[in-house]
mmCIF file of C-alpha atoms in Angstrom:
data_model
loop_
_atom_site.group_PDB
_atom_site.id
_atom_site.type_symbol
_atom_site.label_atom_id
_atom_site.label_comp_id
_atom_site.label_asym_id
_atom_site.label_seq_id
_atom_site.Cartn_x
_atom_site.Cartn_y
_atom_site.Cartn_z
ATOM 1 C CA UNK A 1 -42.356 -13.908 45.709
ATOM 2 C CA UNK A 2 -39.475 -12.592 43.204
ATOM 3 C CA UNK A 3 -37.771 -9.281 43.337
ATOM 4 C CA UNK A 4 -37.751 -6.760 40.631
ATOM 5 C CA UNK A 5 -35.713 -7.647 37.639
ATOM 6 C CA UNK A 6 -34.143 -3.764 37.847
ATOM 7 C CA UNK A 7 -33.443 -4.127 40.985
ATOM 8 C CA UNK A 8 -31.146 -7.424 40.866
ATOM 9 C CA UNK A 9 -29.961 -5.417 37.044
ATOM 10 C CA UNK A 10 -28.440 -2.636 38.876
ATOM 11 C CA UNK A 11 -26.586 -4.924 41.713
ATOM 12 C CA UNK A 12 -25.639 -7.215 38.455
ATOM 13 C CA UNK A 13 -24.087 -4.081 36.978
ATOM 14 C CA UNK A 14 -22.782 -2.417 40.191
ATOM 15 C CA UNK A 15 -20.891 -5.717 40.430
ATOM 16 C CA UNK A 16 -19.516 -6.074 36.979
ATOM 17 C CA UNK A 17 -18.932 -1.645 36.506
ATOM 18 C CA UNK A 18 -15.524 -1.548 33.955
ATOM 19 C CA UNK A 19 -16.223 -4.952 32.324
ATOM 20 C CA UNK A 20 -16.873 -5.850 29.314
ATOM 21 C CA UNK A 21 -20.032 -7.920 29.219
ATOM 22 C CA UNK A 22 -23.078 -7.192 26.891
ATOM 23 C CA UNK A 23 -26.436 -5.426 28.081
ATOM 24 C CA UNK A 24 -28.849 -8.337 26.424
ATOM 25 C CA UNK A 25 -26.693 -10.895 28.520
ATOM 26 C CA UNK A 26 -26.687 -8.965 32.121
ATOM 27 C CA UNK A 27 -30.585 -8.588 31.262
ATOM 28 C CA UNK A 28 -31.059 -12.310 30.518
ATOM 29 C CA UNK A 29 -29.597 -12.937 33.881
ATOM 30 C CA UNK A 30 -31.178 -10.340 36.019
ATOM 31 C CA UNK A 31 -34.512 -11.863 34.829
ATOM 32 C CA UNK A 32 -33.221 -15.583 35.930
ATOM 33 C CA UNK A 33 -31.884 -14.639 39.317
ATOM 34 C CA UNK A 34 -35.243 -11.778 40.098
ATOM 35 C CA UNK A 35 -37.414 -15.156 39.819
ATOM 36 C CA UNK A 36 -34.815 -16.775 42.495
ATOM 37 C CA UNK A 37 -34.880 -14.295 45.079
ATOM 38 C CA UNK A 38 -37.495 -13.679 47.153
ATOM 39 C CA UNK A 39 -36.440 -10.384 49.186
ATOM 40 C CA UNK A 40 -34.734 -7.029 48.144
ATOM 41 C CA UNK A 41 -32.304 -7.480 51.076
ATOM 42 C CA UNK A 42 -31.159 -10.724 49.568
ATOM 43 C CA UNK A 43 -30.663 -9.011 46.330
ATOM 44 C CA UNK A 44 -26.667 -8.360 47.320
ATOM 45 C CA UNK A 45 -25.739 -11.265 49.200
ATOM 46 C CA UNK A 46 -27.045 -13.357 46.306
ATOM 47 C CA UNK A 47 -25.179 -11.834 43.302
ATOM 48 C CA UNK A 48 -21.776 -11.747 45.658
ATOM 49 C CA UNK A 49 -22.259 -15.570 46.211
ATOM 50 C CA UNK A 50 -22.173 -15.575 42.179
ATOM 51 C CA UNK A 51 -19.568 -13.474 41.663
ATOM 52 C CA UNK A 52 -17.283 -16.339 40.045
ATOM 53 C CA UNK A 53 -20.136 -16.520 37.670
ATOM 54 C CA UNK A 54 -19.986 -13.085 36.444
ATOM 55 C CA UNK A 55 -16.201 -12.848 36.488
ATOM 56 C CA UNK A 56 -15.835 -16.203 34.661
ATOM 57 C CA UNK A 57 -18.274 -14.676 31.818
ATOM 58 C CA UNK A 58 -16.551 -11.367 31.677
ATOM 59 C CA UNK A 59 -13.359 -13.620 30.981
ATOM 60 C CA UNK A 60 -15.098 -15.618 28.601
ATOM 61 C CA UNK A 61 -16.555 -12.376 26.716
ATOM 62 C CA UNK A 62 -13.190 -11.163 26.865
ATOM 63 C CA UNK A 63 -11.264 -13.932 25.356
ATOM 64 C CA UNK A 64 -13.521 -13.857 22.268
ATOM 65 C CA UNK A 65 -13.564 -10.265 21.413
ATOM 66 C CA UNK A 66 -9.915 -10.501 21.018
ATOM 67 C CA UNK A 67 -10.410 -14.079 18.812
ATOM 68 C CA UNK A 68 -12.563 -12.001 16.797
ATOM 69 C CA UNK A 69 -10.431 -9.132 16.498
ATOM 70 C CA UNK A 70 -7.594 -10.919 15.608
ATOM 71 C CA UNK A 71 -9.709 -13.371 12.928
ATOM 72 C CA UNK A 72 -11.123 -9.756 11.121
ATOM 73 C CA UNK A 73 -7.621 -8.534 11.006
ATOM 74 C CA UNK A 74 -6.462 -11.380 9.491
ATOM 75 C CA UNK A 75 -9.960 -11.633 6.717
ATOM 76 C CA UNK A 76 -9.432 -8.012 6.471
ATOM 77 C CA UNK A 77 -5.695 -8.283 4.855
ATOM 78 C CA UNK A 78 -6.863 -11.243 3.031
ATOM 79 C CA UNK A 79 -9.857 -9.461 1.526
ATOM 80 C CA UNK A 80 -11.084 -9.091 -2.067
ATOM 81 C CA UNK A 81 -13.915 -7.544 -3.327
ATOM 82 C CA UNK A 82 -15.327 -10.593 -4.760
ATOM 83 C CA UNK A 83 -14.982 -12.861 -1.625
ATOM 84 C CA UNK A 84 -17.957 -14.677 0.312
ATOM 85 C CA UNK A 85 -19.250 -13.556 3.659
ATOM 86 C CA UNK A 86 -17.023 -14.681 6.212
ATOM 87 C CA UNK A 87 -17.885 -16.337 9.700
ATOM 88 C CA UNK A 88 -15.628 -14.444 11.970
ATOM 89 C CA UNK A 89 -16.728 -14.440 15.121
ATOM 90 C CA UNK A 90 -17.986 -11.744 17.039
ATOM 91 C CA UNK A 91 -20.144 -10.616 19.599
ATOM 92 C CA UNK A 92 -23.514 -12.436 19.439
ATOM 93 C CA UNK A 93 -24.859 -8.977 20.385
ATOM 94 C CA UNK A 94 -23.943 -7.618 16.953
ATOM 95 C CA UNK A 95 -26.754 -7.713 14.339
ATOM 96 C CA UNK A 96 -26.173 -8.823 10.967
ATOM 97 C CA UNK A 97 -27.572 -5.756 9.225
ATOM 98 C CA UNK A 98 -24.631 -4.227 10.867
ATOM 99 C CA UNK A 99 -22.193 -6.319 10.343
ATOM 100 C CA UNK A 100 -23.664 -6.192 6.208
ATOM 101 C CA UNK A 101 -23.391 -2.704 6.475
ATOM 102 C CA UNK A 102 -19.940 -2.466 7.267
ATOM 103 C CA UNK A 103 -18.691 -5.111 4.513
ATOM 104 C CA UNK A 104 -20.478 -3.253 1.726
ATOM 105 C CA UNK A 105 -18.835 0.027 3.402
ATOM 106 C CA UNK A 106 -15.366 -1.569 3.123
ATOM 107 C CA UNK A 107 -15.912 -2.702 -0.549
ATOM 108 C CA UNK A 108 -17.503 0.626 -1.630
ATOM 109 C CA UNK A 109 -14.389 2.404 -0.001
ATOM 110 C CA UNK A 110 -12.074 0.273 -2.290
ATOM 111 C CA UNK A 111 -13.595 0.673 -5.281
ATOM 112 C CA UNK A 112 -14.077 4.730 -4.444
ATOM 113 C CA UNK A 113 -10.131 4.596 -3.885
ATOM 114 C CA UNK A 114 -9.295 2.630 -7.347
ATOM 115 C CA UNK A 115 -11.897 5.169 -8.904
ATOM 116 C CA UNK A 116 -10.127 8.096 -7.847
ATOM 117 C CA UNK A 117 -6.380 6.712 -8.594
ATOM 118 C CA UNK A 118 -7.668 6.218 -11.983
ATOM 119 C CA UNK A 119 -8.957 9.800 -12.746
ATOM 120 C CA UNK A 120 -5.789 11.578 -11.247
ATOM 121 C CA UNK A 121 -4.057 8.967 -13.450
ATOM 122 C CA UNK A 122 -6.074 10.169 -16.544
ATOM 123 C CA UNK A 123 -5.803 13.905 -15.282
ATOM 124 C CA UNK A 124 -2.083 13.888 -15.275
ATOM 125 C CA UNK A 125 -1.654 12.217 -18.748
ATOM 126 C CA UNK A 126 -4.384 14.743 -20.292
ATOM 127 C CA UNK A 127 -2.335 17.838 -18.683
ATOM 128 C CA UNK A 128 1.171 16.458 -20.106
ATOM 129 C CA UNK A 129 -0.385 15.743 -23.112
ATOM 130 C CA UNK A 130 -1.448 19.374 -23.314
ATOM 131 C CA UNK A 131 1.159 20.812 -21.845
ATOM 132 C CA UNK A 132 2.131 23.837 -23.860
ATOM 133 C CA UNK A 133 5.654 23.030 -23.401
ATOM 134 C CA UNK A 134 4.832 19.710 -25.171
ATOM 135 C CA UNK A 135 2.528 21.240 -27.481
ATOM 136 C CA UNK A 136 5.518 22.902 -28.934
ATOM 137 C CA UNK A 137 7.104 20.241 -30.039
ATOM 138 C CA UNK A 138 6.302 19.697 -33.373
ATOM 139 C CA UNK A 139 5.949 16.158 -35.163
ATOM 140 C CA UNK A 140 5.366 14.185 -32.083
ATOM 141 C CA UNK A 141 4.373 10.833 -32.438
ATOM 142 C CA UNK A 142 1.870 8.059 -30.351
ATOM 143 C CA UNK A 143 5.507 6.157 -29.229
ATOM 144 C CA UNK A 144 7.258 8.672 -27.666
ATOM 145 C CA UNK A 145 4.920 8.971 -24.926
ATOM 146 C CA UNK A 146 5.516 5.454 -23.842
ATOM 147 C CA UNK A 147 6.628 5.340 -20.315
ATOM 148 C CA UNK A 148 7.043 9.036 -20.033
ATOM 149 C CA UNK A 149 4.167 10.491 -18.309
ATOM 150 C CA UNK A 150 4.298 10.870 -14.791
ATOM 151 C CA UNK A 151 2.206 9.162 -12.662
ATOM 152 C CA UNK A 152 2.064 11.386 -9.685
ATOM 153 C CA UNK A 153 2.185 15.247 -9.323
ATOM 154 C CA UNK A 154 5.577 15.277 -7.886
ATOM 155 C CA UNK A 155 7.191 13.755 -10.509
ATOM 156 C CA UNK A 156 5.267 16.090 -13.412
ATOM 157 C CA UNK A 157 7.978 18.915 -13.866
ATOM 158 C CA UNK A 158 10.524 16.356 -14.123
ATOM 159 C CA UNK A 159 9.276 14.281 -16.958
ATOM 160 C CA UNK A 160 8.144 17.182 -18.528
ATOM 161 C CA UNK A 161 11.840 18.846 -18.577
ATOM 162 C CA UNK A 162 13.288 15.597 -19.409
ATOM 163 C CA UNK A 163 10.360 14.775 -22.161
ATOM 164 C CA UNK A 164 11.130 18.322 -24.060
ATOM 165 C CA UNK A 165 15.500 17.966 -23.861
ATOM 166 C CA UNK A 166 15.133 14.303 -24.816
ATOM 167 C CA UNK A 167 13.181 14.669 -28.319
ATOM 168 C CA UNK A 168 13.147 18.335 -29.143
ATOM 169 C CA UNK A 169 16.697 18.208 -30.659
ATOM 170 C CA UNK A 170 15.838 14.914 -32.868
ATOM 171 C CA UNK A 171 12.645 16.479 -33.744
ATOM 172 C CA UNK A 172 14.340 19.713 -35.096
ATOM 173 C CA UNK A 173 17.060 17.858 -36.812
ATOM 174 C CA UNK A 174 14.343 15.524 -38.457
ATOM 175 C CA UNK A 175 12.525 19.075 -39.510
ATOM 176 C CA UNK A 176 15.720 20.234 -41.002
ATOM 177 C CA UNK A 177 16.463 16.677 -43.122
ATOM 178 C CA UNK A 178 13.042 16.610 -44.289
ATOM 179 C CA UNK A 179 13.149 20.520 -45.315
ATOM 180 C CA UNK A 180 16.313 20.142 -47.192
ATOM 181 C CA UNK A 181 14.321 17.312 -50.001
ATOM 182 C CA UNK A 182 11.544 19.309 -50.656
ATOM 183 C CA UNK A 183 11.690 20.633 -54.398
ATOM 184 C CA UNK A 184 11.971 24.217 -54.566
ATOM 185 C CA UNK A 185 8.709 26.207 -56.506
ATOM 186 C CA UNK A 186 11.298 26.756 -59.741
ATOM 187 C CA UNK A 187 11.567 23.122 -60.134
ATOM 188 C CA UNK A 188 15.261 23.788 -60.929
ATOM 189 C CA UNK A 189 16.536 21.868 -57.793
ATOM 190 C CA UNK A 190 14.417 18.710 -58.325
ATOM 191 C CA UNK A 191 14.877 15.855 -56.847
ATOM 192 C CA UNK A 192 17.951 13.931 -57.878
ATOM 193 C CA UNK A 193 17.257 11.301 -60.853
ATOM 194 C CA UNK A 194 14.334 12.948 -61.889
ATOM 195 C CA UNK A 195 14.062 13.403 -65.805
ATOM 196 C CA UNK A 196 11.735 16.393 -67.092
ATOM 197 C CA UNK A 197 10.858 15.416 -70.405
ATOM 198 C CA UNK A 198 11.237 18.315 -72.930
ATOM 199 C CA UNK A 199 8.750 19.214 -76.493
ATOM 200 C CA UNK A 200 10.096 18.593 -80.109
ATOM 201 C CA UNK A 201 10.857 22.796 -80.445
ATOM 202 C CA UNK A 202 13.043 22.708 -76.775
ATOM 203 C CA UNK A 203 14.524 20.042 -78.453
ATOM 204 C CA UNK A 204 15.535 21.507 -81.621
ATOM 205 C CA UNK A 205 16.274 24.844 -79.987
ATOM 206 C CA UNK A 206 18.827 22.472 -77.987
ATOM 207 C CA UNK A 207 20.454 21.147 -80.958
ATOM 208 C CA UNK A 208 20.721 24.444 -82.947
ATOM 209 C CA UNK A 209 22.607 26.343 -80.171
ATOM 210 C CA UNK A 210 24.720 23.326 -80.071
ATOM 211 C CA UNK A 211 26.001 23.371 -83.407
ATOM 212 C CA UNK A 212 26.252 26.937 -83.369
ATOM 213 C CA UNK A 213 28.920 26.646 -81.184
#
């Protein structure tokens, strides 16, 4: 007549209290041993005389939880998003929905990382760009931005500062060049080389005061 599975369970775990073993394997033997012994009393003498058993599988269990730790540290550094399943080895406990689950967890948290680098990215070139101390500046072009906005929040200030004393005197002094060519409403600084063509009457008019002199 066997014992109670619970009964050789709790002496199983009583035995093995601290250690690392899974519940589905300390059940799988309780239910093995229960059909071997045929009286409660028996129950503890039985799982003492198999005590190299249980240590020997604790060590066992042991050993590859730290293989596996050490294998998903390595796959973890190696990791892109793109990459196939891997067949690191863990406890046989662990169902594969969960293990799933916490792949697609690690790739979502990636891509929810490079997401949000690329909006503060965007954010901080929008705000220099509109930047009233930029603003200012007038006749900007596309080029001078390159390789002067900040990429982090710490650095904004700075670039801005820098930006503004770096091109605000050669904008002003291109303002000032450009200023000095246009042709005044009178027309009587024209550009240089330019010939205004004259009617037959100026003409004449030119000539008479000419040889009145």
């Amino acid at each position: 007549m066997a014992v109670e599975k619970g009964l050789v369970l709790s002496a199983i775990e009583t035995k093995l209290k601290g250690k690392s073993l899974s519940k589905n394997f300390k059940e799988n033997l309780a239910s093995k041993w229960a059909e071997k012994i045929e009286k409660d009393e028996d129950i503890d003498s039985y799982v003492d005389d198999r005590e190299d058993i249980l240590i020997e599988a604790n060590s066992e269990a042991d050993r590859r939880a730290v293989a596996a730790a050490k294998k998903a540290k390595e796959d973890k550094d190696k990791e892109k998003t793109d990459e196939k399943e891997d067949d690191v080895e863990v406890d046989p406990d662990t169902p594969k929905w969960a293990k799933d689950l916490f792949k697609q967890n690690q790739v979502l948290t990636s891509k929810i990382e490079s997401f949000e680098a690329n909006q503060k990215s965007q954010s901080i070139d929008e705000k220099f760009r509109k930047d009233e101390r930029i603003t200012s500046l007038k006749g900007l072009q596309e080029h001078m931005f390159k390789g002067r906005i900040p990429k982090n929040e710490e650095d904004y200030e700075t670039s801005v500062e820098d930006f503004v004393n770096d091109w605000k005197p050669f904008l002003e002094k291109n303002k000032l060049s450009e200023e000095g060519n246009d042709t005044p409403p009178s027309g009587a600084g024209g550009k240089k080389g330019d010939v205004k063509k004259i009617s037959s009457d100026e003409a004449k008019a030119v000539v008479a005061a000419m040889g009145s002199n």
